[in-house]
CSV table of C-alpha atoms and ligand atoms in Angstrom, one decimal:
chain,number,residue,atom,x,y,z
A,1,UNK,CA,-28.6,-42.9,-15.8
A,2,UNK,CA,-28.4,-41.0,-13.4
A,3,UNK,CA,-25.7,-41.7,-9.9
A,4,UNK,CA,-25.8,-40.6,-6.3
A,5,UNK,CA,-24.9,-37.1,-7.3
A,6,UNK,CA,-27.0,-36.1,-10.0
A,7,UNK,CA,-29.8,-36.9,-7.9
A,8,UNK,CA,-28.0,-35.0,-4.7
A,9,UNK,CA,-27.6,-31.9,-7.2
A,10,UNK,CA,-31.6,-32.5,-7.9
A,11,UNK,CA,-32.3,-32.8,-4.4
A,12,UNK,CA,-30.8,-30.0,-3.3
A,13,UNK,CA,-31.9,-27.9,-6.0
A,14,UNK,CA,-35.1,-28.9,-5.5
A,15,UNK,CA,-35.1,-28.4,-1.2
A,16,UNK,CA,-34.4,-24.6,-1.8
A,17,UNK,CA,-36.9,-23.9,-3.8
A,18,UNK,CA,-40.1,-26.3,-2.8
A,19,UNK,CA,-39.3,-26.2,0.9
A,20,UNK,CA,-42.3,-23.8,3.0
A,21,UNK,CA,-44.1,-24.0,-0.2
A,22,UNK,CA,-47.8,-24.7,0.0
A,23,UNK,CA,-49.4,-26.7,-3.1
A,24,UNK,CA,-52.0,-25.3,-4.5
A,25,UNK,CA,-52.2,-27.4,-7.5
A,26,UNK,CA,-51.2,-30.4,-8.9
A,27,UNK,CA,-51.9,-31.8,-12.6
A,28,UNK,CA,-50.8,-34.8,-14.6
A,29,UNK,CA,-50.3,-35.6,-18.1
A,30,UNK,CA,-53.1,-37.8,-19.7
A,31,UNK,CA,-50.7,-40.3,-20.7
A,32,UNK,CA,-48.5,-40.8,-17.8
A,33,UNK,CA,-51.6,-40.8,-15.2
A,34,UNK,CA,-52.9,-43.9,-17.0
A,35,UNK,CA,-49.5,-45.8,-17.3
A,36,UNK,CA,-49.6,-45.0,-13.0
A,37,UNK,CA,-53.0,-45.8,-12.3
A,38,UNK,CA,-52.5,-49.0,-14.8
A,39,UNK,CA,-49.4,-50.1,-11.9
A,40,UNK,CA,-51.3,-48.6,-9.0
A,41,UNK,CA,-50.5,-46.3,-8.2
A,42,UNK,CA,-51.6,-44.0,-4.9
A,43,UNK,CA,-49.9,-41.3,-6.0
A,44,UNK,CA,-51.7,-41.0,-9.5
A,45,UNK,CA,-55.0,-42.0,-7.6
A,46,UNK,CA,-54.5,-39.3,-5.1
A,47,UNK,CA,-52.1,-36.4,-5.5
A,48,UNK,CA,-54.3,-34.3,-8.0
A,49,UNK,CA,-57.0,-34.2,-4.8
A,50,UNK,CA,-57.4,-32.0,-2.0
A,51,UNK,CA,-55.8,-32.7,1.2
A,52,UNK,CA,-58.4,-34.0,3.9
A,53,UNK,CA,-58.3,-33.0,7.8
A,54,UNK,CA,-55.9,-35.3,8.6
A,55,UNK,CA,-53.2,-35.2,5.8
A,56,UNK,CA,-54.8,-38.2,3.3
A,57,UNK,CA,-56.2,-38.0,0.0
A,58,UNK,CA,-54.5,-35.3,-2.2
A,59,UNK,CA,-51.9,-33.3,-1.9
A,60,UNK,CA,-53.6,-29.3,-2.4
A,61,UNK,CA,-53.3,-27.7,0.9
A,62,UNK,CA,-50.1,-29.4,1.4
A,63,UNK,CA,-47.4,-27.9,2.7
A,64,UNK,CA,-43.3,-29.1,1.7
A,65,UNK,CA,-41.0,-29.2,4.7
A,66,UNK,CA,-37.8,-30.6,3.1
A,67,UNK,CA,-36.2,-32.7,0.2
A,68,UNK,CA,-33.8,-35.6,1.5
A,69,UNK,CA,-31.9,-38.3,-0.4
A,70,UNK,CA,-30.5,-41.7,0.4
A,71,UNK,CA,-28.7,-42.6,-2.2
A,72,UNK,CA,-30.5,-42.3,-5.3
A,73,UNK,CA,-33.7,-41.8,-3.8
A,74,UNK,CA,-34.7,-38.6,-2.6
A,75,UNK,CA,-38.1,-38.2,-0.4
A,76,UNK,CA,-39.9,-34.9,-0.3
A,77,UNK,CA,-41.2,-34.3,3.6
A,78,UNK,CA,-44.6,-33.0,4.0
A,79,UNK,CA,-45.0,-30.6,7.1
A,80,UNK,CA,-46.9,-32.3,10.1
A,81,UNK,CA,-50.9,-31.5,9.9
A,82,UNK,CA,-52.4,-30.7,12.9
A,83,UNK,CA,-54.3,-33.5,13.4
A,84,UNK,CA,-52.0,-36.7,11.6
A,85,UNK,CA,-53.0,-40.0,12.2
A,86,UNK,CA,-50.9,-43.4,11.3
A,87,UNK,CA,-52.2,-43.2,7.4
A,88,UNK,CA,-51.7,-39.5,6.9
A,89,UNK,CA,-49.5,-39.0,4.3
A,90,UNK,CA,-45.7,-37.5,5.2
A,91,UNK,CA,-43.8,-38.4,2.8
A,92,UNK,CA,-43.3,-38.3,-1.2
A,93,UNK,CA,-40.6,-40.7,-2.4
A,94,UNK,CA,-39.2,-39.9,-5.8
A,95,UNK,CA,-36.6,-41.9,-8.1
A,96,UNK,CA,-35.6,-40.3,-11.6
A,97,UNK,CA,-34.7,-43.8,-13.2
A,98,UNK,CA,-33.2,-43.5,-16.6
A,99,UNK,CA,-34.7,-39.8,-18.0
A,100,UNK,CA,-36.6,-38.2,-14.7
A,101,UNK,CA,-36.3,-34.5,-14.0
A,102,UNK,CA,-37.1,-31.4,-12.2
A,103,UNK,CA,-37.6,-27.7,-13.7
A,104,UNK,CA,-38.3,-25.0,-11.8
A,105,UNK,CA,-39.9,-22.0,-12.2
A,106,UNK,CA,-39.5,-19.0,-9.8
A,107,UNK,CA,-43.0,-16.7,-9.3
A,108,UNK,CA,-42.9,-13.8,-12.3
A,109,UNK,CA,-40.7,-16.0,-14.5
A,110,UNK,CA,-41.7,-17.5,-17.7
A,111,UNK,CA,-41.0,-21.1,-19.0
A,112,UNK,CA,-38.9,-21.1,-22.3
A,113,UNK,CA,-40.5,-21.0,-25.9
A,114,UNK,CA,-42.2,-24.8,-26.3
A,115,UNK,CA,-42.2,-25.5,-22.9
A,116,UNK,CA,-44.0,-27.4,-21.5
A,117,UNK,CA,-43.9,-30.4,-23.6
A,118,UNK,CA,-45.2,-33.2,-24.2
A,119,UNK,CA,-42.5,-35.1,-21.8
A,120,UNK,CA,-43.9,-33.0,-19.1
A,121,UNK,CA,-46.1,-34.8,-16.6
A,122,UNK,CA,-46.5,-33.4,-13.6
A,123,UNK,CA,-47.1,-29.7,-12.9
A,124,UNK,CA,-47.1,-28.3,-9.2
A,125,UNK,CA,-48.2,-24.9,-8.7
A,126,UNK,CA,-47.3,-23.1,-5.5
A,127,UNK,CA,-49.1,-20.4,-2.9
A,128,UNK,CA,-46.2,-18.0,-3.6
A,129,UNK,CA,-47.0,-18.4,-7.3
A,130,UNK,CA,-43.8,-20.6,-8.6
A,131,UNK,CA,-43.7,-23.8,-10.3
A,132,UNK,CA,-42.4,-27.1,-10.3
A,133,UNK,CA,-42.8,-29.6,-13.9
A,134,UNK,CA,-41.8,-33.3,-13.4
A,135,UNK,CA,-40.1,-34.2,-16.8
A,136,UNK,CA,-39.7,-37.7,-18.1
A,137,UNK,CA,-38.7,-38.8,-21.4
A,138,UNK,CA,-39.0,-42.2,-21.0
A,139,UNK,CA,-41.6,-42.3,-18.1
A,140,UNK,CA,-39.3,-45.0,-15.7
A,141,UNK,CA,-39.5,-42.4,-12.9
A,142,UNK,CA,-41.9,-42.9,-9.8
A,143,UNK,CA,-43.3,-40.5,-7.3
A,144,UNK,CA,-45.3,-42.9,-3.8
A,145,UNK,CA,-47.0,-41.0,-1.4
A,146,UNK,CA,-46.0,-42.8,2.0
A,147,UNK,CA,-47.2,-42.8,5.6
A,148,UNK,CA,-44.3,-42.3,8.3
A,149,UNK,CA,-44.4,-46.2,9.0
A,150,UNK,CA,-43.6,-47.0,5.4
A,151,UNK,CA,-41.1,-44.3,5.0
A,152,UNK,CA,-39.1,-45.7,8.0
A,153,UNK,CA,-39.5,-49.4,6.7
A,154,UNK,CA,-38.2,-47.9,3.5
A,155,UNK,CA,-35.0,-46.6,5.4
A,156,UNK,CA,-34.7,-49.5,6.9
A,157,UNK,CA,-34.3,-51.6,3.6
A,158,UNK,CA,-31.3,-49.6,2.5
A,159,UNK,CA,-27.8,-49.5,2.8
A,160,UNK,CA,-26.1,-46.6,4.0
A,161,UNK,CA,-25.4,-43.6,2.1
A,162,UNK,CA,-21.4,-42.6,1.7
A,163,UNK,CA,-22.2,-38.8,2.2
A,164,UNK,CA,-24.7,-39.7,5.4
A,165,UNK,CA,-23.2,-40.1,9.1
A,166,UNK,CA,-24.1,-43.6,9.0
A,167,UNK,CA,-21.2,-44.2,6.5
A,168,UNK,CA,-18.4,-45.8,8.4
A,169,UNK,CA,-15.9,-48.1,7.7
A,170,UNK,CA,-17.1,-51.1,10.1
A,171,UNK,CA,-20.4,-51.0,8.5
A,172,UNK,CA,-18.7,-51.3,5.1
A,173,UNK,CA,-16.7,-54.3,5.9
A,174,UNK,CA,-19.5,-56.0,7.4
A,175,UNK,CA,-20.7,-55.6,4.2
A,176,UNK,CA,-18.7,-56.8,2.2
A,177,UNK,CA,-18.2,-59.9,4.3
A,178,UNK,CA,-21.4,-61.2,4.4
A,179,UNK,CA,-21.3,-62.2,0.6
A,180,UNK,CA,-19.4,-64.3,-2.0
A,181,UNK,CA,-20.7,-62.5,-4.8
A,182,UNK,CA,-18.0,-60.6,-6.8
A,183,UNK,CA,-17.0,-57.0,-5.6
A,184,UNK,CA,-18.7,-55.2,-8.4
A,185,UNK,CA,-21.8,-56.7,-7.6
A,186,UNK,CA,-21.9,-55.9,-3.8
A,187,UNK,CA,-21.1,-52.2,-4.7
A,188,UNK,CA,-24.3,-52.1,-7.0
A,189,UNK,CA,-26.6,-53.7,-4.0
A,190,UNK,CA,-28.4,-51.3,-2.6
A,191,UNK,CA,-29.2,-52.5,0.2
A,192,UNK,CA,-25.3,-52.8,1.1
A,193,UNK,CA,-24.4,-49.5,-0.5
A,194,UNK,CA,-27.0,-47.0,-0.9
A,195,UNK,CA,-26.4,-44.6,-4.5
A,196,UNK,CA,-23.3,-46.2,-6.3
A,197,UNK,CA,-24.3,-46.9,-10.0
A,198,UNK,CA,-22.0,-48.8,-12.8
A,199,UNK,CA,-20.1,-46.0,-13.5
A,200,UNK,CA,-18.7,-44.8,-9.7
A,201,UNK,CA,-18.0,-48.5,-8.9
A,202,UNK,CA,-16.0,-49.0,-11.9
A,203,UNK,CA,-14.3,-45.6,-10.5
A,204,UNK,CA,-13.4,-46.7,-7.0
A,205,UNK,CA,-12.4,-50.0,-7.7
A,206,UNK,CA,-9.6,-48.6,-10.4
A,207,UNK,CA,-8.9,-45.8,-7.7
A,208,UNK,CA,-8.4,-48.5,-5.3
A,209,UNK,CA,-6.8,-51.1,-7.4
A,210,UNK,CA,-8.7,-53.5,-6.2
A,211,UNK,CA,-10.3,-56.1,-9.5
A,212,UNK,CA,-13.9,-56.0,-10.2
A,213,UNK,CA,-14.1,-59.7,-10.1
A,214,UNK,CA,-12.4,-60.3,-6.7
A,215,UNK,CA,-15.1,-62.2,-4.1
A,216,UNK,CA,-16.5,-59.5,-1.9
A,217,UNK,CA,-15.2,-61.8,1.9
A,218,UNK,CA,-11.8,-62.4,0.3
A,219,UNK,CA,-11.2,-59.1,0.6
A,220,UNK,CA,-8.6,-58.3,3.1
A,221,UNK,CA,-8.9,-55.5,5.9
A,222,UNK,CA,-6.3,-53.0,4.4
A,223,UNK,CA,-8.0,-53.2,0.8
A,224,UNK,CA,-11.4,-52.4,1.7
A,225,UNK,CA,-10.1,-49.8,4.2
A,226,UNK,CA,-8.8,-48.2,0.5
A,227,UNK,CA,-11.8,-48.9,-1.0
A,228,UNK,CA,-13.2,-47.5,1.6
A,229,UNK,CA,-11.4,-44.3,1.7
A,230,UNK,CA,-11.7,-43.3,-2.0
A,231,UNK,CA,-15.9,-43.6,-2.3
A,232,UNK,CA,-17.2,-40.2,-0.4
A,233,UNK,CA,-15.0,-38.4,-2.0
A,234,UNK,CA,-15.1,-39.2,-5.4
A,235,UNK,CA,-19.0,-38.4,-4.7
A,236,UNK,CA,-18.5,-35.2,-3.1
A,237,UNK,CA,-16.4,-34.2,-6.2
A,238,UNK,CA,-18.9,-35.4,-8.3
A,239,UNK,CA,-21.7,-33.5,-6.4
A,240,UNK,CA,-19.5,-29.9,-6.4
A,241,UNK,CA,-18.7,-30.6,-10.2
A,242,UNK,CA,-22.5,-30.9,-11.3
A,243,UNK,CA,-23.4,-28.1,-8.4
A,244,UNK,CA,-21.3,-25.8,-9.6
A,245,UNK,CA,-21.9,-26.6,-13.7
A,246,UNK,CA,-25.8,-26.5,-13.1
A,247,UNK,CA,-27.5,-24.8,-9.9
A,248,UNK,CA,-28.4,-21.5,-10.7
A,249,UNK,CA,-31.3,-20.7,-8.6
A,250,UNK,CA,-30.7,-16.9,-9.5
A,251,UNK,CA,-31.1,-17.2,-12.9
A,252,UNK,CA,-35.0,-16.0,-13.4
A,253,UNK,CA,-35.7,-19.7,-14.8
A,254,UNK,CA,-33.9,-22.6,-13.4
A,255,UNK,CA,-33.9,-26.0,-15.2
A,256,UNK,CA,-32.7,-29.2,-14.1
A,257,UNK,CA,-33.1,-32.5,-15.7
A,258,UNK,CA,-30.0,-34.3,-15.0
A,259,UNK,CA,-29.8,-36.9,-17.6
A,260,UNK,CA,-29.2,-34.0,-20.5
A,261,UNK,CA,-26.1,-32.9,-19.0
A,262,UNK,CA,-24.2,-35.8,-17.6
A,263,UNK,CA,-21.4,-35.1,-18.6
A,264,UNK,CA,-21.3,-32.2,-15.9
A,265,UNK,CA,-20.9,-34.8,-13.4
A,266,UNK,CA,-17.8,-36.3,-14.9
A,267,UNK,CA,-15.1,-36.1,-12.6
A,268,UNK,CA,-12.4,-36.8,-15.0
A,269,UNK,CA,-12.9,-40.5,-15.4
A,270,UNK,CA,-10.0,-42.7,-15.2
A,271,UNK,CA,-11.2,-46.0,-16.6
A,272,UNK,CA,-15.3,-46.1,-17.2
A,273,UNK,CA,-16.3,-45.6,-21.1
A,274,UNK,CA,-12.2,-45.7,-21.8
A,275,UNK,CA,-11.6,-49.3,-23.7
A,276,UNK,CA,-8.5,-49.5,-25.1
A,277,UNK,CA,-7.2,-46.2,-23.8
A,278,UNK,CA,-4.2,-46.3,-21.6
A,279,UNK,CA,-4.7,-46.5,-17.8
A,280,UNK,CA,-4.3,-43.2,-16.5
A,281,UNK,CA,-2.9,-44.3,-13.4
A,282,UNK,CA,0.6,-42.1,-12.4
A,283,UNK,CA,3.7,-45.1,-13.3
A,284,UNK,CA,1.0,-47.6,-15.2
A,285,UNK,CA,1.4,-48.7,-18.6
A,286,UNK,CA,-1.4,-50.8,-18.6
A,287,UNK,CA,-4.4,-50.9,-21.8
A,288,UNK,CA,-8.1,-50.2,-19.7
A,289,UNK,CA,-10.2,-53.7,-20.5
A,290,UNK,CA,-13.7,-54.1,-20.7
A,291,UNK,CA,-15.8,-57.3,-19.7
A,292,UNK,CA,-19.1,-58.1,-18.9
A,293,UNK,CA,-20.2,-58.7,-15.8
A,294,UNK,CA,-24.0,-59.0,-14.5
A,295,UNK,CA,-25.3,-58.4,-18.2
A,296,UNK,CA,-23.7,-54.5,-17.4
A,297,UNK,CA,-20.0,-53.1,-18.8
A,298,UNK,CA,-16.9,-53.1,-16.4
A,299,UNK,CA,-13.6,-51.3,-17.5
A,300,UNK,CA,-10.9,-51.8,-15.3
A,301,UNK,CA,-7.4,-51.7,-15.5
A,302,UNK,CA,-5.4,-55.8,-15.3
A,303,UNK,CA,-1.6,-54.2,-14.9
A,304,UNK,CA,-2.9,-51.9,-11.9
A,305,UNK,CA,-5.7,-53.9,-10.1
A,306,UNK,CA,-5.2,-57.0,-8.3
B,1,ZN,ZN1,-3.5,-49.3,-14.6
């Protein structure tokens, strides 16, 4: 599934090449449109339409400003209209899930042999003539079409993101202290942390040494100021490694679905997927352990964590 920085990677990928663009038309796959409209959804109900006066309705005539992320949501701005109102539509928020992805096709280009396919299910044509096809294996992704005020109550409900300026070490504390749930399980909160998934919190904790099952407000000052330290850049890294492996936006056709090449993001792991190998810590002898821990896998290190 995909972490902060596959979908960072996507994001960014996707901001060069949709940004300025101009939608000129939007199509759906029979199959996911019903499975949307059957949860209601506004963007299915919508999107496909053209856009009215004052920025409702569809999305033809639309114009993309930017692609952000906080963490592992990323939010597609649409430029102002003219005449916007509270319900006109700024924002699409997207979230890949298990199997979501992007491809991209640059104007003059052609898609490879069997492509489009029937995971496919959203096609975006643009002014300048390129493409962008929303693929989904498993059809867990989501696309919402939001107003400004939603949006911002959106922000509002997350945590903050360890690559954003908001990420400081006071907010993190606070965090941390303001629950007796176990470690592992405040890292995966959202809403405390915005974008770290099983596998980077397994990372950081071994990196730290701190134990997965230590209670998040035990936690003394010094250790989460070393947990602290080791989560933004373990990301970045992560982010560089799957830039540099998969953005190619000079290649005539640019694909990116993140989920087919995860292990492009793999920062050398020390302890996730590595039962019963030894701890790769420098002067550990230790055995990495597994265990169970909100119905999800935690490996961790018992000779080097504490
Ligand atoms: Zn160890």
């Amino acid at each position: 599934m995909p972490e902060l920085p596959e979908v960072e990677v996507t994001r960014s990928a996707l901001s060069r090449f949709i940004s300025n663009q101009k939608i000129v038309d939007l199509g759906f796959s029979d199959v996911w449109k019903k499975q949307l409209l059957r949860d209601g959804s506004r963007f299915a109900s919508f999107a496909s339409e053209k856009s009215s006066e004052f920025g409702m309705g569809g999305l033809i005539g639309r114009t993309v400003e930017s692609v952000s992320r906080v963490g592992k949501f990323y939010f597609i701005h649409l430029k102002e209209v003219e005449t916007q109102i509270p319900e006109t539509w700024t924002v699409i928020e997207g979230h890949l899930r298990m199997t979501g992805g992007w491809w991209l096709l640059p104007k003059g280009a052609e898609w490879p042999e069997g492509f489009p396919d029937k995971h496919c299910h959203l096609e975006i044509k643009f002014e300048n003539g390129s493409q962008a096809i929303y693929r989904d294996v498993r059809r867990f992704g989501t696309l919402k079409l939001m107003t400004d005020e939603e949006y911002y109550l959106r922000l509002e409900s997350m945590g903050p993101d360890p690559l954003h300026d908001g990420w400081n070490m006071g907010k993190f504390k606070d965090a941390l202290c303001s629950t007796k749930r176990n470690i592992k399980a405040t890292l995966l909160d959202q809403s405390k942390v915005s974008g770290l998934g099983n596998i980077y919190v397994c990372e950081v904790l071994h990196l730290s040494s701190l134990l997965p099952t230590r209670i998040s407000n035990e936690i003394k000052f010094q250790e989460a100021a070393n947990l602290f330290e080791v989560i933004a850049p373990l990301l970045t890294k992560a982010v560089e490694v799957g830039g540099t492996r998969l953005t190619n936006l000079d290649d005539l056709q640019y694909i990116h679905e993140p989920q087919l090449y995860l292990d492009n993001f793999e920062v050398h792991l020390q302890v996730y997927g590595r039962e019963g190998e030894p701890c790769l810590k420098n002067g550990c002898m230790g055995v990495v352990e597994r265990i169970v821990q909100q119905k999800r896998s935690t490996f961790y290190c018992s000779s080097c964590q504490y």
